[in-house]
Each structure stands twice: as structure tokens, then as C-alpha cells.
CSV table of C-alpha atoms and ligand atoms in Angstrom, one decimal:
chain,number,residue,atom,x,y,z
A,1,MET,CA,14.1,-7.6,-21.5
A,2,ALA,CA,10.7,-8.1,-19.2
A,3,GLU,CA,8.4,-5.4,-18.7
A,4,ASP,CA,9.6,-4.2,-15.3
A,5,THR,CA,8.4,-0.9,-14.2
A,6,LEU,CA,7.0,-0.9,-11.1
A,7,SER,CA,4.4,2.3,-9.7
A,8,ALA,CA,1.1,2.8,-8.2
A,9,THR,CA,-0.7,3.0,-11.1
A,10,SER,CA,1.2,0.4,-12.9
A,11,ILE,CA,0.4,-1.9,-10.4
A,12,THR,CA,-3.2,-0.8,-9.4
A,13,ASN,CA,-4.6,-0.7,-13.1
A,14,ASN,CA,-6.9,-3.6,-13.8
A,15,LEU,CA,-5.5,-5.5,-11.2
A,16,GLY,CA,-9.7,-7.0,-10.8
A,17,THR,CA,-9.0,-7.5,-7.4
A,18,ARG,CA,-11.6,-5.5,-4.6
A,19,PHE,CA,-9.2,-4.3,-2.1
A,20,ILE,CA,-5.4,-5.9,-1.9
A,21,GLY,CA,-3.7,-3.4,-4.1
A,22,ARG,CA,-6.6,-0.9,-5.0
A,23,ARG,CA,-4.1,1.6,-2.8
A,24,VAL,CA,-0.1,1.3,-3.6
A,25,LEU,CA,2.6,3.4,-2.1
A,26,TYR,CA,5.5,3.1,-4.5
A,27,TYR,CA,8.8,4.6,-3.2
A,28,PRO,CA,12.2,4.3,-5.4
A,29,SER,CA,14.3,3.5,-1.9
A,30,LEU,CA,13.2,3.1,1.2
A,31,THR,CA,14.6,1.6,4.5
A,32,SER,CA,11.8,-0.9,4.9
A,33,THR,CA,8.5,-1.3,3.5
A,34,MET,CA,7.6,-2.8,7.2
A,35,GLU,CA,8.5,0.9,8.9
A,36,VAL,CA,5.7,2.6,6.7
A,37,ALA,CA,3.4,0.6,6.5
A,38,LYS,CA,2.9,-0.2,10.3
A,39,GLU,CA,2.8,3.6,10.3
A,40,GLU,CA,-0.3,3.2,8.0
A,41,ALA,CA,-2.0,1.1,9.9
A,42,ARG,CA,-1.9,2.7,12.7
A,43,GLN,CA,-2.9,5.4,10.6
A,44,GLY,CA,-5.8,3.6,10.1
A,45,ALA,CA,-4.8,3.1,5.9
A,46,VAL,CA,-7.2,1.1,4.4
A,47,GLU,CA,-7.3,-2.7,4.1
A,48,GLY,CA,-5.0,-4.3,1.6
A,49,THR,CA,-2.9,-1.2,1.4
A,50,VAL,CA,0.1,-1.9,-0.3
A,51,VAL,CA,3.9,-0.1,0.5
A,52,ILE,CA,6.5,-1.2,-2.5
A,53,ALA,CA,9.6,-0.4,-2.6
A,54,ASP,CA,12.8,-0.9,-5.6
A,55,GLU,CA,15.2,-0.9,-3.3
A,56,GLN,CA,15.2,-1.4,0.7
A,57,THR,CA,18.5,0.0,2.6
A,58,GLY,CA,17.9,-1.4,6.0
A,59,GLY,CA,15.5,-4.8,5.0
A,60,ARG,CA,14.5,-6.6,8.0
A,61,GLY,CA,13.9,-10.0,7.8
A,62,ARG,CA,13.0,-13.0,10.7
A,63,LEU,CA,14.5,-13.5,13.9
A,64,LYS,CA,15.8,-9.6,14.0
A,65,ARG,CA,17.9,-10.5,11.1
A,66,ALA,CA,19.0,-8.2,8.2
A,67,TRP,CA,17.5,-8.7,4.5
A,68,LEU,CA,18.9,-8.0,1.1
A,69,SER,CA,17.2,-6.3,-0.5
A,70,PRO,CA,18.9,-4.8,-3.7
A,71,ARG,CA,17.3,-3.0,-7.2
A,72,GLY,CA,15.5,-5.6,-9.3
A,73,ASN,CA,13.7,-7.6,-6.2
A,74,ILE,CA,10.7,-7.6,-5.1
A,75,ALA,CA,9.9,-5.5,-1.2
A,76,LEU,CA,6.5,-4.6,-0.2
A,77,SER,CA,3.9,-5.2,2.8
A,78,ILE,CA,0.4,-5.8,2.6
A,79,ILE,CA,-1.7,-3.9,5.5
A,80,LEU,CA,-4.6,-6.4,6.8
A,81,TYR,CA,-6.9,-6.0,9.7
A,82,PRO,CA,-8.0,-9.8,10.1
A,83,SER,CA,-10.0,-11.7,12.7
A,84,LEU,CA,-7.9,-13.3,15.5
A,85,SER,CA,-9.0,-16.6,14.3
A,86,CYS,CA,-7.6,-16.3,10.9
A,87,LEU,CA,-4.1,-15.1,12.1
A,88,SER,CA,-2.3,-18.6,12.6
A,89,SER,CA,-3.1,-19.1,8.7
A,90,LEU,CA,-1.3,-15.6,7.4
A,91,ILE,CA,1.8,-18.0,7.5
A,92,MET,CA,0.2,-20.2,5.4
A,93,LEU,CA,-1.9,-17.3,3.2
A,94,ALA,CA,1.5,-15.3,2.2
A,95,SER,CA,3.9,-18.7,1.3
A,96,LEU,CA,0.9,-20.3,-0.8
A,97,ALA,CA,0.7,-16.8,-2.1
A,98,VAL,CA,4.1,-16.2,-3.4
A,99,VAL,CA,4.1,-20.4,-4.6
A,100,HIS,CA,1.2,-19.9,-7.1
A,101,SER,CA,2.5,-16.7,-8.2
A,102,ILE,CA,6.0,-18.0,-9.2
A,103,GLU,CA,4.4,-20.8,-10.4
A,104,SER,CA,2.0,-18.9,-12.8
A,105,THR,CA,4.4,-15.9,-14.0
A,106,THR,CA,7.6,-18.2,-14.2
A,107,GLY,CA,6.5,-21.9,-14.4
A,108,LEU,CA,9.1,-22.6,-12.0
A,109,LYS,CA,8.3,-25.1,-9.0
A,110,PRO,CA,8.7,-23.8,-5.4
A,111,GLN,CA,8.8,-25.6,-1.9
A,112,VAL,CA,8.4,-23.6,1.3
A,113,LYS,CA,10.4,-24.7,4.4
A,114,TRP,CA,8.8,-24.2,7.9
A,115,PRO,CA,6.8,-22.0,8.2
A,116,ASN,CA,6.9,-20.3,5.3
A,117,ASP,CA,10.4,-19.8,3.6
A,118,VAL,CA,9.8,-20.7,-0.6
A,119,LEU,CA,12.9,-22.5,-1.7
A,120,ILE,CA,13.3,-23.2,-5.2
A,121,LYS,CA,15.8,-26.5,-5.5
A,122,GLY,CA,16.8,-26.1,-2.0
A,123,LYS,CA,17.6,-22.2,-2.4
A,124,LYS,CA,15.8,-19.2,-0.8
A,125,VAL,CA,14.0,-17.4,-3.0
A,126,CYS,CA,11.9,-15.5,-0.7
A,127,GLY,CA,11.3,-14.9,2.6
A,128,VAL,CA,8.2,-13.8,4.7
A,129,LEU,CA,7.9,-11.6,7.7
A,130,ILE,CA,4.5,-10.7,9.3
A,131,GLU,CA,4.2,-8.2,12.2
A,132,SER,CA,0.8,-7.4,14.1
A,133,ASP,CA,-0.4,-5.8,16.5
A,134,VAL,CA,-2.8,-7.3,19.1
A,135,GLN,CA,-4.7,-5.7,21.8
A,136,ARG,CA,-6.6,-8.3,24.0
A,137,THR,CA,-8.5,-10.5,21.6
A,138,LYS,CA,-8.2,-7.9,18.7
A,139,VAL,CA,-5.9,-7.8,15.5
A,140,SER,CA,-5.3,-3.9,15.5
A,141,TYR,CA,-3.2,-4.6,12.6
A,142,SER,CA,-1.4,-7.2,10.9
A,143,ILE,CA,1.2,-6.3,8.1
A,144,ILE,CA,2.8,-9.4,5.9
A,145,GLY,CA,6.1,-8.8,4.4
A,146,ILE,CA,7.4,-10.4,1.2
A,147,GLY,CA,10.9,-10.4,0.0
A,148,ILE,CA,11.4,-11.9,-3.2
A,149,ASN,CA,15.0,-12.7,-5.0
A,150,VAL,CA,13.9,-11.9,-8.9
A,151,ASN,CA,16.3,-10.1,-10.9
A,152,LEU,CA,19.5,-10.4,-8.6
A,153,LYS,CA,22.7,-12.3,-9.6
A,154,LEU,CA,23.5,-14.2,-6.9
A,155,ALA,CA,27.7,-14.1,-8.1
A,156,ASP,CA,27.1,-10.7,-7.2
A,157,PHE,CA,26.6,-11.9,-3.2
A,158,PRO,CA,28.7,-14.2,-2.0
A,159,GLU,CA,27.7,-13.8,1.4
A,160,ILE,CA,24.4,-15.4,0.3
A,161,GLN,CA,25.3,-17.2,-2.7
A,162,PRO,CA,25.6,-20.9,-0.6
A,163,VAL,CA,21.6,-20.4,0.6
A,164,ALA,CA,19.7,-18.1,-1.9
A,165,THR,CA,18.6,-18.4,-5.6
A,166,SER,CA,16.6,-15.8,-7.6
A,167,LEU,CA,14.4,-16.0,-10.6
A,168,SER,CA,16.1,-14.7,-13.1
A,169,ASP,CA,19.6,-17.4,-11.8
A,170,GLU,CA,17.4,-20.2,-12.4
A,171,LEU,CA,15.7,-19.2,-15.5
A,172,ARG,CA,18.8,-17.4,-16.9
A,173,LYS,CA,16.6,-14.8,-18.0
A,174,GLU,CA,15.0,-11.5,-16.4
A,175,VAL,CA,11.8,-12.0,-15.1
A,176,SER,CA,8.9,-9.0,-15.0
A,177,ARG,CA,8.6,-8.1,-11.5
A,178,LEU,CA,5.1,-6.3,-12.7
A,179,SER,CA,3.8,-9.4,-13.7
A,180,LEU,CA,4.5,-11.3,-10.4
A,181,VAL,CA,3.3,-8.5,-8.1
A,182,ARG,CA,0.2,-8.4,-9.9
A,183,HIS,CA,-0.3,-12.1,-9.7
A,184,LEU,CA,0.7,-12.5,-6.1
A,185,LEU,CA,-2.0,-9.7,-4.9
A,186,VAL,CA,-4.6,-11.4,-6.8
A,187,GLU,CA,-3.9,-14.7,-5.0
A,188,VAL,CA,-3.4,-12.9,-1.5
A,189,GLU,CA,-6.7,-11.6,-2.0
A,190,ARG,CA,-7.9,-15.1,-3.2
A,191,LEU,CA,-6.4,-16.6,-0.4
A,192,TYR,CA,-7.7,-13.9,2.4
A,193,LEU,CA,-11.1,-14.2,1.1
A,194,THR,CA,-11.4,-18.2,1.3
A,195,LEU,CA,-10.0,-17.4,4.7
A,196,SER,CA,-12.3,-14.7,6.1
A,197,ALA,CA,-15.3,-17.2,4.8
A,198,GLY,CA,-14.1,-19.8,7.2
A,199,GLY,CA,-12.2,-22.5,4.6
A,200,SER,CA,-8.8,-23.7,5.7
A,201,LEU,CA,-5.1,-23.3,3.4
A,202,TYR,CA,-3.5,-25.8,6.2
A,203,GLU,CA,-4.2,-28.9,3.7
A,204,GLU,CA,-2.3,-27.6,0.5
A,205,TRP,CA,0.2,-25.5,3.0
A,206,ARG,CA,1.2,-28.9,4.8
A,207,SER,CA,1.5,-30.5,1.2
A,208,SER,CA,3.6,-27.9,0.0
A,209,LEU,CA,5.7,-28.3,3.3
A,210,VAL,CA,9.7,-29.6,2.1
A,211,THR,CA,10.4,-29.8,6.0
A,212,LEU,CA,8.3,-33.1,6.7
A,213,GLY,CA,9.8,-35.9,7.4
A,214,LYS,CA,13.5,-34.8,6.9
A,215,LYS,CA,15.6,-34.6,9.9
A,216,VAL,CA,15.9,-31.0,11.0
A,217,ARG,CA,17.4,-28.8,13.8
A,218,VAL,CA,15.3,-26.5,14.7
A,219,THR,CA,16.6,-23.2,16.8
A,220,ALA,CA,13.9,-21.5,18.9
A,221,ASP,CA,14.4,-19.1,21.5
A,222,GLU,CA,18.2,-20.1,21.6
A,223,THR,CA,17.3,-23.6,22.1
A,224,VAL,CA,18.5,-26.0,19.7
A,225,TYR,CA,15.9,-29.0,19.0
A,226,GLU,CA,17.3,-32.1,16.8
A,227,GLY,CA,14.6,-34.5,15.4
A,228,VAL,CA,12.6,-35.7,12.2
A,229,ALA,CA,10.0,-32.8,11.2
A,230,GLU,CA,6.9,-35.3,11.8
A,231,SER,CA,4.1,-32.9,11.4
A,232,VAL,CA,2.3,-29.4,11.2
A,233,ALA,CA,-0.1,-28.7,13.4
A,234,ARG,CA,-3.3,-26.6,12.1
A,235,ASP,CA,-2.3,-23.2,13.7
A,236,GLY,CA,1.3,-23.7,11.6
A,237,SER,CA,3.1,-25.1,14.6
A,238,LEU,CA,6.1,-27.8,13.9
A,239,LEU,CA,5.7,-31.1,15.6
A,240,LEU,CA,9.1,-32.3,16.0
A,241,ARG,CA,10.0,-35.7,17.0
A,242,SER,CA,13.7,-36.0,19.1
A,243,LEU,CA,15.2,-39.4,18.9
A,244,ASP,CA,14.3,-40.0,22.5
A,245,GLY,CA,10.9,-40.5,21.1
A,246,LYS,CA,9.1,-37.1,22.4
A,247,LEU,CA,7.3,-34.9,20.3
A,248,THR,CA,7.8,-31.3,20.3
A,249,LYS,CA,5.2,-28.5,19.5
A,250,ILE,CA,7.9,-25.7,17.9
A,251,VAL,CA,5.8,-22.4,17.4
A,252,ALA,CA,8.3,-20.3,15.8
A,253,GLY,CA,12.1,-21.0,14.9
A,254,ASP,CA,14.7,-21.0,11.8
A,255,VAL,CA,14.8,-24.9,10.5
A,256,THR,CA,18.3,-26.2,9.1
A,257,LEU,CA,17.8,-29.6,7.0
A,258,ARG,CA,19.9,-32.1,7.5
A,259,ASP,CA,20.9,-35.1,5.5
B,1,LIG,C1,12.6,-13.5,6.3
B,1,LIG,O1,13.3,-15.0,5.4
B,1,LIG,O2,13.2,-13.4,6.8
B,1,LIG,C2,11.8,-12.7,5.8
B,1,LIG,C3,12.2,-11.9,5.1
B,1,LIG,C4,11.0,-10.6,4.4
B,1,LIG,C5,11.6,-9.5,3.8
B,1,LIG,C6,10.4,-8.8,3.5
B,1,LIG,S1,10.7,-7.4,2.1
B,1,LIG,C7,9.5,-6.9,2.2
B,1,LIG,C8,9.4,-6.4,4.2
B,1,LIG,N1,10.4,-5.5,4.3
B,1,LIG,C9,11.3,-5.7,4.9
B,1,LIG,O3,12.0,-5.1,5.8
B,1,LIG,N2,11.0,-7.1,5.2
B,1,LIG,C10,10.0,-7.3,4.8
């Protein structure tokens, strides 16, 4: 059985990062790590503070959905104070950090479904929720929330079984959440430093997208678009080519891949 005890010190000890995960707030159970992280950010918590819970009782997903977050999974939020120019790249940063850390911890090869769902063999293994507070031209804070299905038996959760998977279901053995969290934090810092130094994550994120070239249905602000996911813009928006040839730029939405 993999070493799997999460605590502030087990995550922080010898992590080797400069600021991400130097301060960790661990909770056995929370409503949502997003709420605690937001309060911490408003109080001026140091950048890189991580709020992590073994279980969330009111986990939140994108587009006002609920996020199932039982024990055995990873549920964490990271507090950042990025510049406005980095803000749109945080979706790229988060999904790439998850892909890299899953790859290096398990050998599995995840892909990204626009904008930042992480899939394994077409099923969702991780969701990312980014909430930012922007005042005029300054970002007050950004919270990156990451939920990964790690040691979860999908057979126990029939409501999501058709569309979701977990690392343990894929590998048929348990995975160390501690090791995965530590890899993830190191990756988040590496990619964040790249962005802060003016580097780009666009090319790598674009090539990790399973969405491009596929027929898709996109729901955005209660409008449904259908067409081919032709490309993504450098700000992370999806460029959708409809049947009538029109190109639509979609900033946020939910994509269903069609055959
Ligand atoms: C999604 O795919 O809809 C995004 C899911 C994000 C879930 C994570 S779990 C940690 C953090 N706390 C929450 O309540 N949500 C995010």
C-alpha cells in the first residue's frame, strides 16, 4: 500500500520549492478549500499558500456545478498573486502541472480537454477551478483549485462512473497522494516561474489538447455551439468553426466531444 498520509509537514518537508507549498493548511474535512483559500488571500496570505483537505463536503466545480470530493482524492487550492498578463495562462499552467505530475508519479499519459479538464482514456480524472479577484488592472488574488480522483472506486459512484475515472481504477492499485501532491506543487512553481519570467505555456498546452480537430458541442452562457474545435488562441479561448464556416471565439464553456 502506498504511503498516503497527508499533513502540512509531510507535504512541506524538503519540498525544494521557493514559495509554492512552503505554507500548507491541512484539514481532515472542509466544505471547500476554495472558501478557506479565498479568506486567506483576502487576509494577505503569503503567495504559494496551499489549502488541502482529505475530504470536502461542499466541493465546487466549474459552471456552478458540485464537485464530488470523498476521502482518497486530492482536493487543494493554491493562492497566487499573478500579474494581469499571466492571468489567462493560469488555466494552461494548472492543467499542464497536473498532466506532468500524474505522468511522473504513475506513468499514465493524461490529456487535456479544453479548457482544463484532465482526462485519461477519454474519462475525467481531474478538474480545475480558477477564481480571481481583479480590481481595475491589478489582480488582487487568484486561487487555483485542483481536484484529482486518486484512490477512488468509480463503481461506488455510479452517478459519475460513465464520464470519470481515477488513478487507482486505471492502475488497479493505490497511488500515493503525498507523492502526487508534492510533484504537483513543484510543477506549479516551475511553470509559474516560467510565466512570470515572460515565458509561454501556450504551445505545450495546445499540443496536449485532445479537443482540437474534433467535432464538439460547446455550451457557453446558455448558448450551444456545434462545430469543429479548430484551434485555441494564445489567451486560451477556443476557436470553433461552425458548419456554416463561421469562426467563433469562446472564452469559457463546457465541451462535449462528438463522434
Ligand atoms: C471542475 O472540473 O468542474 C472543477 C473542479 C474543481 C474541484 C477542486 S477540488 C479543490 C477545490 N475546492 C473546490 O471546492 N473545488 C476545487
